[in-house]
Amino acid sequence: MTAAQGPMRVLGIETSCDETCAAVVGDGRRVLSNVIASQVEIHRKFGGVVPEIASRAHIEALIPVVAEALEQAETPAVALDAVAVVNRPGLIGSLLLGLTAAKTLAWLHEVPLVGVDHIESHIYAACLERERLPFPCVSLIVSGGHTSLYHSEGPTAHTLLGATTDDAAGEAFDKVAALLGLEYPGGPSIERAAERGSPRAVEFTRPWLGADSLDFSFSGLKTAVLYHVRGKGAEAKRRATHLSAQETADVAASFQECVVDVLVGKAMRAAEACGVDRILIGGGVAANRRLRARLREEAESLGLEVLLPPLEYCTDNAAMVAGLAYHYVEAGRTADLDLEARA
Ligand code: KG4
Ligand code: ZN
């Protein structure tokens, strides 16, 4: 299946949400290209991703982004060994566009097609550019749509240990940012505002959900921020915020610290429960510097290893997709051309 010499070259395509991404990865490790066309500017004025607009933007960006990824990787399409695509979960219209492009390329160049799960690809982001795979470990995936802990025993073998019962961590960042009048997307805005604030200014209650729970809940925290900022009662949602820049920074820092405490605490709990000495993190929120620093500190104090992907592999990208797909091809787990997208 692989070309006679050289690495196995997989083209990855990712269009599950609001970034149009394509990448070429060699042997599941070497990132030969990683191209991302972000739609952040398009969605900013709506304060969130508008699915129909996302689909239209993917249509415009897909072909140039794939062409750019092949060119940067110095890999003509005929030299590809497989084409991988995220086919679940995500915005259905957006997923279908990437899937159609991937099927077309796989069919045209007569190479295997691989359908990849978006969350599983976020876990794999921490494996890129490494000589050895980091399994077994605990994987903490924190993104705009997911907050989950897994016991990971291989690149394609993950057992769910716990997940959010309501809002995802990234979603909480985005909603609290909107509440504070900070720019979309909320995660990076809160992180920036928090740099000038005190994490101890407001003691938000940590949602631990019991001493052994590995589940998460962030909607109560979001409401606590709302009450803190606008006061209680039915009127709170409509009332305007009148915070000074310093107060905004303090609330941002205190909120961020609360989320980080819970994410770090539960990741450590999970590592102990599974008896593993490695913790991997992935997803957009894994780009948060405070979370990265605290994870590193806590892990070090407990003698655990922590795997933090570089920032560009935390948020949505296709390198993690192409890298993961290598292992599916090796295992013969390829897809047919009737592969479907699942929201
Ligand atoms: O993984 P991702 O790019 O897309 C999804 O699969 O959802 O994650 C996007 C999420 C958004 O909610 C965004 O606010 C959050 O990740 N995010 C951050 C940071 N950068 C992105 N949250 C906290 N701190 C950051 N630096
Ligand atoms: Zn994602």
Short mmCIF file of C-alpha atoms and ligand atoms in Angstrom, two decimals:
data_model
loop_
_atom_site.label_atom_id
_atom_site.label_comp_id
_atom_site.label_asym_id
_atom_site.label_seq_id
_atom_site.Cartn_x
_atom_site.Cartn_y
_atom_site.Cartn_z
CA MET A 1 0.00 0.00 0.00
CA THR A 2 2.76 2.44 0.92
CA ALA A 3 5.00 3.73 -1.87
CA ALA A 4 8.13 1.62 -2.28
CA GLN A 5 10.33 4.09 -0.44
CA GLY A 6 9.75 7.00 1.88
CA PRO A 7 7.18 7.52 4.58
CA MET A 8 3.49 6.74 4.25
CA ARG A 9 1.98 10.08 3.29
CA VAL A 10 -1.55 10.75 4.47
CA LEU A 11 -3.57 13.80 3.52
CA GLY A 12 -5.92 14.87 6.32
CA ILE A 13 -8.98 17.08 5.95
CA GLU A 14 -10.88 18.66 8.84
CA THR A 15 -14.01 20.80 8.40
CA SER A 16 -16.10 19.80 11.41
CA CYS A 17 -16.62 23.34 12.71
CA ASP A 18 -15.30 26.73 11.66
CA GLU A 19 -11.78 26.07 10.42
CA THR A 20 -11.01 24.67 6.98
CA CYS A 21 -7.93 22.50 7.50
CA ALA A 22 -5.71 20.24 5.41
CA ALA A 23 -2.37 18.66 6.28
CA VAL A 24 0.07 16.02 5.10
CA VAL A 25 1.73 13.82 7.72
CA GLY A 26 4.42 11.19 7.13
CA ASP A 27 4.25 7.86 8.99
CA GLY A 28 1.79 9.27 11.52
CA ARG A 29 4.47 11.50 13.02
CA ARG A 30 6.17 14.02 10.77
CA VAL A 31 4.01 17.02 9.97
CA LEU A 32 4.93 17.91 6.38
CA SER A 33 2.29 20.66 6.16
CA ASN A 34 -0.54 21.98 8.33
CA VAL A 35 -2.76 24.57 6.67
CA ILE A 36 -5.67 26.25 8.48
CA ALA A 37 -8.10 28.79 7.03
CA SER A 38 -9.80 30.28 10.07
CA GLN A 39 -13.32 31.68 9.90
CA VAL A 40 -13.03 33.54 13.21
CA GLU A 41 -13.29 36.97 11.57
CA ILE A 42 -16.42 35.93 9.65
CA HIS A 43 -18.27 34.65 12.75
CA ARG A 44 -17.05 37.32 15.19
CA LYS A 45 -19.83 39.79 14.51
CA PHE A 46 -22.40 37.08 15.35
CA GLY A 47 -20.63 36.19 18.62
CA GLY A 48 -20.46 32.50 17.66
CA VAL A 49 -20.33 30.05 14.76
CA VAL A 50 -23.24 30.32 12.31
CA PRO A 51 -23.51 26.84 10.71
CA GLU A 52 -24.82 27.97 7.30
CA ILE A 53 -22.11 30.61 6.99
CA ALA A 54 -19.48 28.06 8.08
CA SER A 55 -20.55 25.71 5.27
CA ARG A 56 -20.31 28.44 2.66
CA ALA A 57 -16.87 29.49 3.87
CA HIS A 58 -15.66 25.85 3.72
CA ILE A 59 -16.80 25.63 0.08
CA GLU A 60 -14.64 28.61 -0.82
CA ALA A 61 -11.60 27.59 1.19
CA LEU A 62 -11.43 23.81 0.73
CA ILE A 63 -9.76 23.44 -2.65
CA PRO A 64 -7.12 26.17 -2.08
CA VAL A 65 -6.37 24.84 1.42
CA VAL A 66 -5.87 21.26 0.16
CA ALA A 67 -3.71 22.53 -2.73
CA GLU A 68 -1.62 24.57 -0.30
CA ALA A 69 -1.15 21.59 2.05
CA LEU A 70 0.06 19.39 -0.82
CA GLU A 71 2.37 22.08 -2.13
CA GLN A 72 3.95 22.87 1.25
CA ALA A 73 4.49 19.15 1.81
CA GLU A 74 6.04 18.87 -1.67
CA THR A 75 3.67 15.98 -2.19
CA PRO A 76 1.75 15.79 -5.47
CA ALA A 77 -1.68 14.21 -4.97
CA VAL A 78 -0.56 11.13 -6.94
CA ALA A 79 2.08 10.45 -4.26
CA LEU A 80 -0.49 10.19 -1.44
CA ASP A 81 -0.93 6.82 0.28
CA ALA A 82 -4.29 7.60 1.91
CA VAL A 83 -6.83 10.37 2.46
CA ALA A 84 -8.31 10.89 5.92
CA VAL A 85 -11.24 13.03 6.94
CA VAL A 86 -13.15 13.87 10.12
CA ASN A 87 -16.64 12.50 9.52
CA ARG A 88 -17.97 12.84 13.13
CA PRO A 89 -19.04 14.69 15.26
CA GLY A 90 -19.53 18.28 14.13
CA LEU A 91 -21.76 20.60 12.11
CA ILE A 92 -23.37 18.32 9.56
CA GLY A 93 -23.15 20.72 6.60
CA SER A 94 -19.50 21.43 7.31
CA LEU A 95 -18.62 17.74 7.80
CA LEU A 96 -20.26 16.79 4.49
CA LEU A 97 -18.06 19.22 2.56
CA GLY A 98 -14.79 17.82 3.90
CA LEU A 99 -16.10 14.28 3.46
CA THR A 100 -17.05 14.87 -0.17
CA ALA A 101 -13.64 16.37 -0.94
CA ALA A 102 -11.87 13.44 0.75
CA LYS A 103 -13.94 10.82 -1.07
CA THR A 104 -13.29 12.51 -4.40
CA LEU A 105 -9.53 12.54 -3.84
CA ALA A 106 -9.43 8.96 -2.56
CA TRP A 107 -11.47 7.72 -5.51
CA LEU A 108 -9.51 9.74 -8.07
CA HIS A 109 -6.10 8.62 -6.83
CA GLU A 110 -7.21 5.09 -5.88
CA VAL A 111 -5.98 5.28 -2.30
CA PRO A 112 -7.73 4.22 0.92
CA LEU A 113 -10.17 6.56 2.64
CA VAL A 114 -10.15 6.82 6.44
CA GLY A 115 -12.98 8.30 8.51
CA VAL A 116 -11.76 9.82 11.76
CA ASP A 117 -13.51 10.84 14.98
CA HIS A 118 -12.85 14.49 15.86
CA ILE A 119 -12.25 13.88 19.59
CA GLU A 120 -9.94 10.94 18.92
CA SER A 121 -7.94 13.18 16.60
CA HIS A 122 -7.64 15.81 19.37
CA ILE A 123 -6.08 13.10 21.57
CA TYR A 124 -3.63 12.24 18.79
CA ALA A 125 -2.43 15.87 18.54
CA ALA A 126 -0.10 15.21 21.50
CA CYS A 127 1.47 12.28 19.60
CA LEU A 128 2.66 14.29 16.57
CA GLU A 129 6.39 14.82 16.13
CA ARG A 130 7.20 12.23 18.82
CA GLU A 131 9.38 9.17 18.38
CA ARG A 132 7.28 7.01 20.66
CA LEU A 133 3.55 6.90 21.35
CA PRO A 134 2.67 8.00 24.91
CA PHE A 135 0.18 5.23 25.74
CA PRO A 136 -1.13 4.11 28.21
CA CYS A 137 -2.20 7.46 29.62
CA VAL A 138 -5.15 9.53 30.71
CA SER A 139 -6.40 11.93 28.02
CA LEU A 140 -8.16 15.15 28.90
CA ILE A 141 -9.94 16.66 25.90
CA VAL A 142 -11.19 20.19 26.43
CA SER A 143 -12.71 22.02 23.49
CA GLY A 144 -15.69 24.15 22.52
CA GLY A 145 -17.93 21.10 22.25
CA HIS A 146 -16.34 18.55 24.60
CA THR A 147 -14.85 18.10 28.03
CA SER A 148 -13.96 14.45 28.51
CA LEU A 149 -11.49 12.20 30.28
CA TYR A 150 -10.38 8.92 28.72
CA HIS A 151 -8.17 6.01 29.67
CA SER A 152 -6.16 5.74 26.46
CA GLU A 153 -4.37 2.47 25.74
CA GLY A 154 -3.42 3.17 22.15
CA PRO A 155 -4.03 5.76 19.41
CA THR A 156 -7.40 4.16 18.62
CA ALA A 157 -8.29 2.65 22.02
CA HIS A 158 -9.95 5.04 24.46
CA THR A 159 -12.34 4.27 27.31
CA LEU A 160 -14.49 7.16 28.49
CA LEU A 161 -14.01 7.88 32.21
CA GLY A 162 -16.09 11.03 32.53
CA ALA A 163 -17.53 13.94 30.58
CA THR A 164 -19.41 17.17 31.03
CA THR A 165 -23.03 16.89 32.05
CA ASP A 166 -23.82 20.31 30.58
CA ASP A 167 -21.53 22.97 29.06
CA ALA A 168 -18.11 22.12 27.66
CA ALA A 169 -15.16 24.03 29.15
CA GLY A 170 -14.58 26.03 25.96
CA GLU A 171 -18.27 26.83 25.76
CA ALA A 172 -18.10 28.20 29.32
CA PHE A 173 -15.11 30.35 28.32
CA ASP A 174 -17.04 31.65 25.31
CA LYS A 175 -20.23 32.39 27.27
CA VAL A 176 -18.46 34.07 30.21
CA ALA A 177 -16.44 36.17 27.77
CA ALA A 178 -19.66 37.33 26.11
CA LEU A 179 -21.06 38.16 29.56
CA LEU A 180 -17.99 40.26 30.31
CA GLY A 181 -18.18 42.00 26.95
CA LEU A 182 -14.97 40.38 25.72
CA GLU A 183 -14.36 39.52 22.09
CA TYR A 184 -15.23 36.14 20.47
CA PRO A 185 -13.70 33.54 20.67
CA GLY A 186 -13.86 33.78 24.44
CA GLY A 187 -11.03 31.48 25.50
CA PRO A 188 -8.12 33.61 24.26
CA SER A 189 -9.93 36.82 25.38
CA ILE A 190 -10.42 35.55 28.93
CA GLU A 191 -6.82 34.38 29.02
CA ARG A 192 -5.60 37.84 27.99
CA ALA A 193 -7.89 39.69 30.42
CA ALA A 194 -6.93 37.31 33.26
CA GLU A 195 -3.26 38.28 32.95
CA ARG A 196 -4.08 41.62 34.63
CA GLY A 197 -6.46 40.17 37.23
CA SER A 198 -6.27 38.26 40.49
CA PRO A 199 -7.33 34.59 40.45
CA ARG A 200 -8.32 34.97 44.12
CA ALA A 201 -10.52 38.06 43.66
CA VAL A 202 -13.75 36.03 43.52
CA GLU A 203 -13.94 32.56 45.12
CA PHE A 204 -16.30 30.76 42.75
CA THR A 205 -17.42 27.38 44.12
CA ARG A 206 -15.52 24.55 42.43
CA PRO A 207 -17.95 22.11 40.79
CA TRP A 208 -16.32 18.86 41.95
CA LEU A 209 -19.53 16.77 41.76
CA GLY A 210 -18.42 14.48 44.58
CA ALA A 211 -15.08 13.16 45.75
CA ASP A 212 -14.69 10.42 43.13
CA SER A 213 -16.56 11.87 40.18
CA LEU A 214 -14.72 12.22 36.89
CA ASP A 215 -17.61 14.11 35.31
CA PHE A 216 -17.71 17.86 34.80
CA SER A 217 -20.33 20.60 35.05
CA PHE A 218 -19.70 24.21 34.13
CA SER A 219 -23.17 25.68 33.70
CA GLY A 220 -23.53 26.50 37.44
CA LEU A 221 -20.22 28.36 37.32
CA LYS A 222 -21.43 30.34 34.33
CA THR A 223 -24.56 31.32 36.29
CA ALA A 224 -22.42 32.23 39.32
CA VAL A 225 -20.42 34.60 37.11
CA LEU A 226 -23.66 36.07 35.78
CA TYR A 227 -24.98 36.68 39.32
CA HIS A 228 -21.67 38.12 40.43
CA VAL A 229 -21.59 40.53 37.52
CA ARG A 230 -25.25 41.56 37.24
CA GLY A 231 -26.89 40.61 40.53
CA LYS A 232 -29.48 37.89 41.17
CA GLY A 233 -33.08 37.57 40.04
CA ALA A 234 -34.90 37.29 36.74
CA GLU A 235 -33.63 40.71 35.72
CA ALA A 236 -29.97 39.63 35.86
CA LYS A 237 -29.85 38.36 32.27
CA ARG A 238 -31.05 41.67 30.89
CA ARG A 239 -29.10 44.00 33.11
CA ALA A 240 -25.99 45.57 31.63
CA THR A 241 -22.57 45.03 33.17
CA HIS A 242 -20.80 48.00 34.66
CA LEU A 243 -17.42 46.56 35.50
CA SER A 244 -14.20 48.52 35.44
CA ALA A 245 -11.33 47.05 33.42
CA GLN A 246 -9.76 45.83 36.67
CA GLU A 247 -13.00 44.18 37.84
CA THR A 248 -13.39 42.48 34.47
CA ALA A 249 -9.81 41.20 34.69
CA ASP A 250 -10.42 39.92 38.24
CA VAL A 251 -13.60 38.05 37.26
CA ALA A 252 -11.86 36.60 34.17
CA ALA A 253 -8.89 35.44 36.26
CA SER A 254 -11.11 33.99 39.00
CA PHE A 255 -13.33 32.16 36.51
CA GLN A 256 -10.30 30.78 34.64
CA GLU A 257 -8.73 29.62 37.91
CA CYS A 258 -11.91 27.81 38.88
CA VAL A 259 -12.08 25.93 35.55
CA VAL A 260 -8.36 25.15 35.66
CA ASP A 261 -8.58 23.85 39.26
CA VAL A 262 -11.32 21.42 38.30
CA LEU A 263 -9.71 20.26 35.03
CA VAL A 264 -6.32 19.70 36.68
CA GLY A 265 -7.82 18.10 39.80
CA LYS A 266 -9.90 15.63 37.81
CA ALA A 267 -7.07 14.75 35.44
CA MET A 268 -4.91 13.84 38.47
CA ARG A 269 -7.79 11.88 39.98
CA ALA A 270 -8.22 9.96 36.71
CA ALA A 271 -4.51 9.13 36.49
CA GLU A 272 -4.64 7.70 39.99
CA ALA A 273 -7.84 5.74 39.29
CA CYS A 274 -6.30 4.18 36.14
CA GLY A 275 -2.86 3.65 37.66
CA VAL A 276 -1.08 5.47 34.82
CA ASP A 277 1.78 7.92 35.17
CA ARG A 278 1.10 10.01 32.07
CA ILE A 279 -1.50 12.67 31.30
CA LEU A 280 -2.17 13.97 27.83
CA ILE A 281 -4.20 17.04 27.00
CA GLY A 282 -5.85 18.23 23.78
CA GLY A 283 -8.54 20.49 22.29
CA GLY A 284 -8.78 24.27 21.98
CA VAL A 285 -8.77 24.94 25.73
CA ALA A 286 -5.48 23.03 25.98
CA ALA A 287 -3.94 26.15 24.42
CA ASN A 288 -4.66 28.01 27.69
CA ARG A 289 -1.34 28.95 29.28
CA ARG A 290 -2.63 28.92 32.85
CA LEU A 291 -4.02 25.40 32.37
CA ARG A 292 -0.74 24.23 30.83
CA ALA A 293 1.36 25.73 33.63
CA ARG A 294 -0.84 24.33 36.42
CA LEU A 295 -0.96 20.87 34.82
CA ARG A 296 2.82 20.85 34.53
CA GLU A 297 3.24 21.92 38.17
CA GLU A 298 0.76 19.42 39.60
CA ALA A 299 2.04 16.57 37.46
CA GLU A 300 5.62 17.31 38.47
CA SER A 301 4.73 17.31 42.17
CA LEU A 302 3.09 13.87 41.76
CA GLY A 303 5.86 12.45 39.58
CA LEU A 304 3.61 12.23 36.51
CA GLU A 305 4.56 13.01 32.92
CA VAL A 306 2.39 15.52 31.08
CA LEU A 307 2.09 15.73 27.30
CA LEU A 308 1.15 19.15 26.01
CA PRO A 309 0.77 19.53 22.24
CA PRO A 310 2.21 22.72 20.70
CA LEU A 311 -0.44 25.45 20.53
CA GLU A 312 -1.07 25.02 16.79
CA TYR A 313 -2.10 21.39 17.34
CA CYS A 314 -4.51 22.21 20.23
CA THR A 315 -7.20 24.04 18.27
CA ASP A 316 -8.74 22.35 15.24
CA ASN A 317 -6.24 21.25 12.61
CA ALA A 318 -5.80 18.44 10.09
CA ALA A 319 -2.31 17.28 11.12
CA MET A 320 -3.87 15.41 14.04
CA VAL A 321 -6.31 13.81 11.59
CA ALA A 322 -3.68 12.67 9.08
CA GLY A 323 -1.43 11.44 11.92
CA LEU A 324 -4.14 9.35 13.54
CA ALA A 325 -5.26 7.93 10.20
CA TYR A 326 -1.86 6.30 9.69
CA HIS A 327 -2.72 3.88 12.50
CA TYR A 328 -6.09 3.05 10.93
CA VAL A 329 -4.42 2.31 7.59
CA GLU A 330 -1.81 0.12 9.31
CA ALA A 331 -4.61 -1.81 11.01
CA GLY A 332 -6.54 -2.15 7.73
CA ARG A 333 -9.41 -0.13 9.15
CA THR A 334 -10.21 1.92 6.08
CA ALA A 335 -13.62 3.13 4.91
CA ASP A 336 -15.76 2.63 1.82
CA LEU A 337 -16.86 5.46 -0.44
CA ASP A 338 -20.32 5.30 1.14
CA LEU A 339 -18.88 6.57 4.45
CA GLU A 340 -21.40 8.91 6.08
CA ALA A 341 -21.08 12.04 8.18
CA ARG A 342 -22.56 12.04 11.68
CA ALA A 343 -23.41 15.26 13.53
O1 KG4 B 1 -10.88 22.35 19.63
P1 KG4 B 1 -11.43 23.63 19.17
O2 KG4 B 1 -10.61 24.49 18.25
O3 KG4 B 1 -12.81 23.42 18.47
C1 KG4 B 1 -13.74 22.50 18.96
O4 KG4 B 1 -13.58 21.29 18.67
O5 KG4 B 1 -14.64 22.96 19.72
O6 KG4 B 1 -11.79 24.47 20.50
C2 KG4 B 1 -12.36 25.75 20.43
C3 KG4 B 1 -12.59 26.22 21.87
C4 KG4 B 1 -13.36 27.53 21.96
O7 KG4 B 1 -14.38 27.41 22.92
C5 KG4 B 1 -12.29 28.52 22.43
O8 KG4 B 1 -12.80 29.59 23.21
C6 KG4 B 1 -11.39 27.62 23.25
O9 KG4 B 1 -11.34 26.41 22.54
N1 KG4 B 1 -10.03 28.16 23.37
C7 KG4 B 1 -9.48 28.51 24.56
C8 KG4 B 1 -8.20 29.05 24.25
N2 KG4 B 1 -8.02 28.99 22.90
C9 KG4 B 1 -9.15 28.44 22.39
N3 KG4 B 1 -9.95 28.44 25.82
C10 KG4 B 1 -9.16 28.90 26.81
N4 KG4 B 1 -7.95 29.44 26.60
C11 KG4 B 1 -7.42 29.54 25.35
N5 KG4 B 1 -6.22 30.08 25.15
ZN ZN B 2 -12.01 20.53 18.04
#
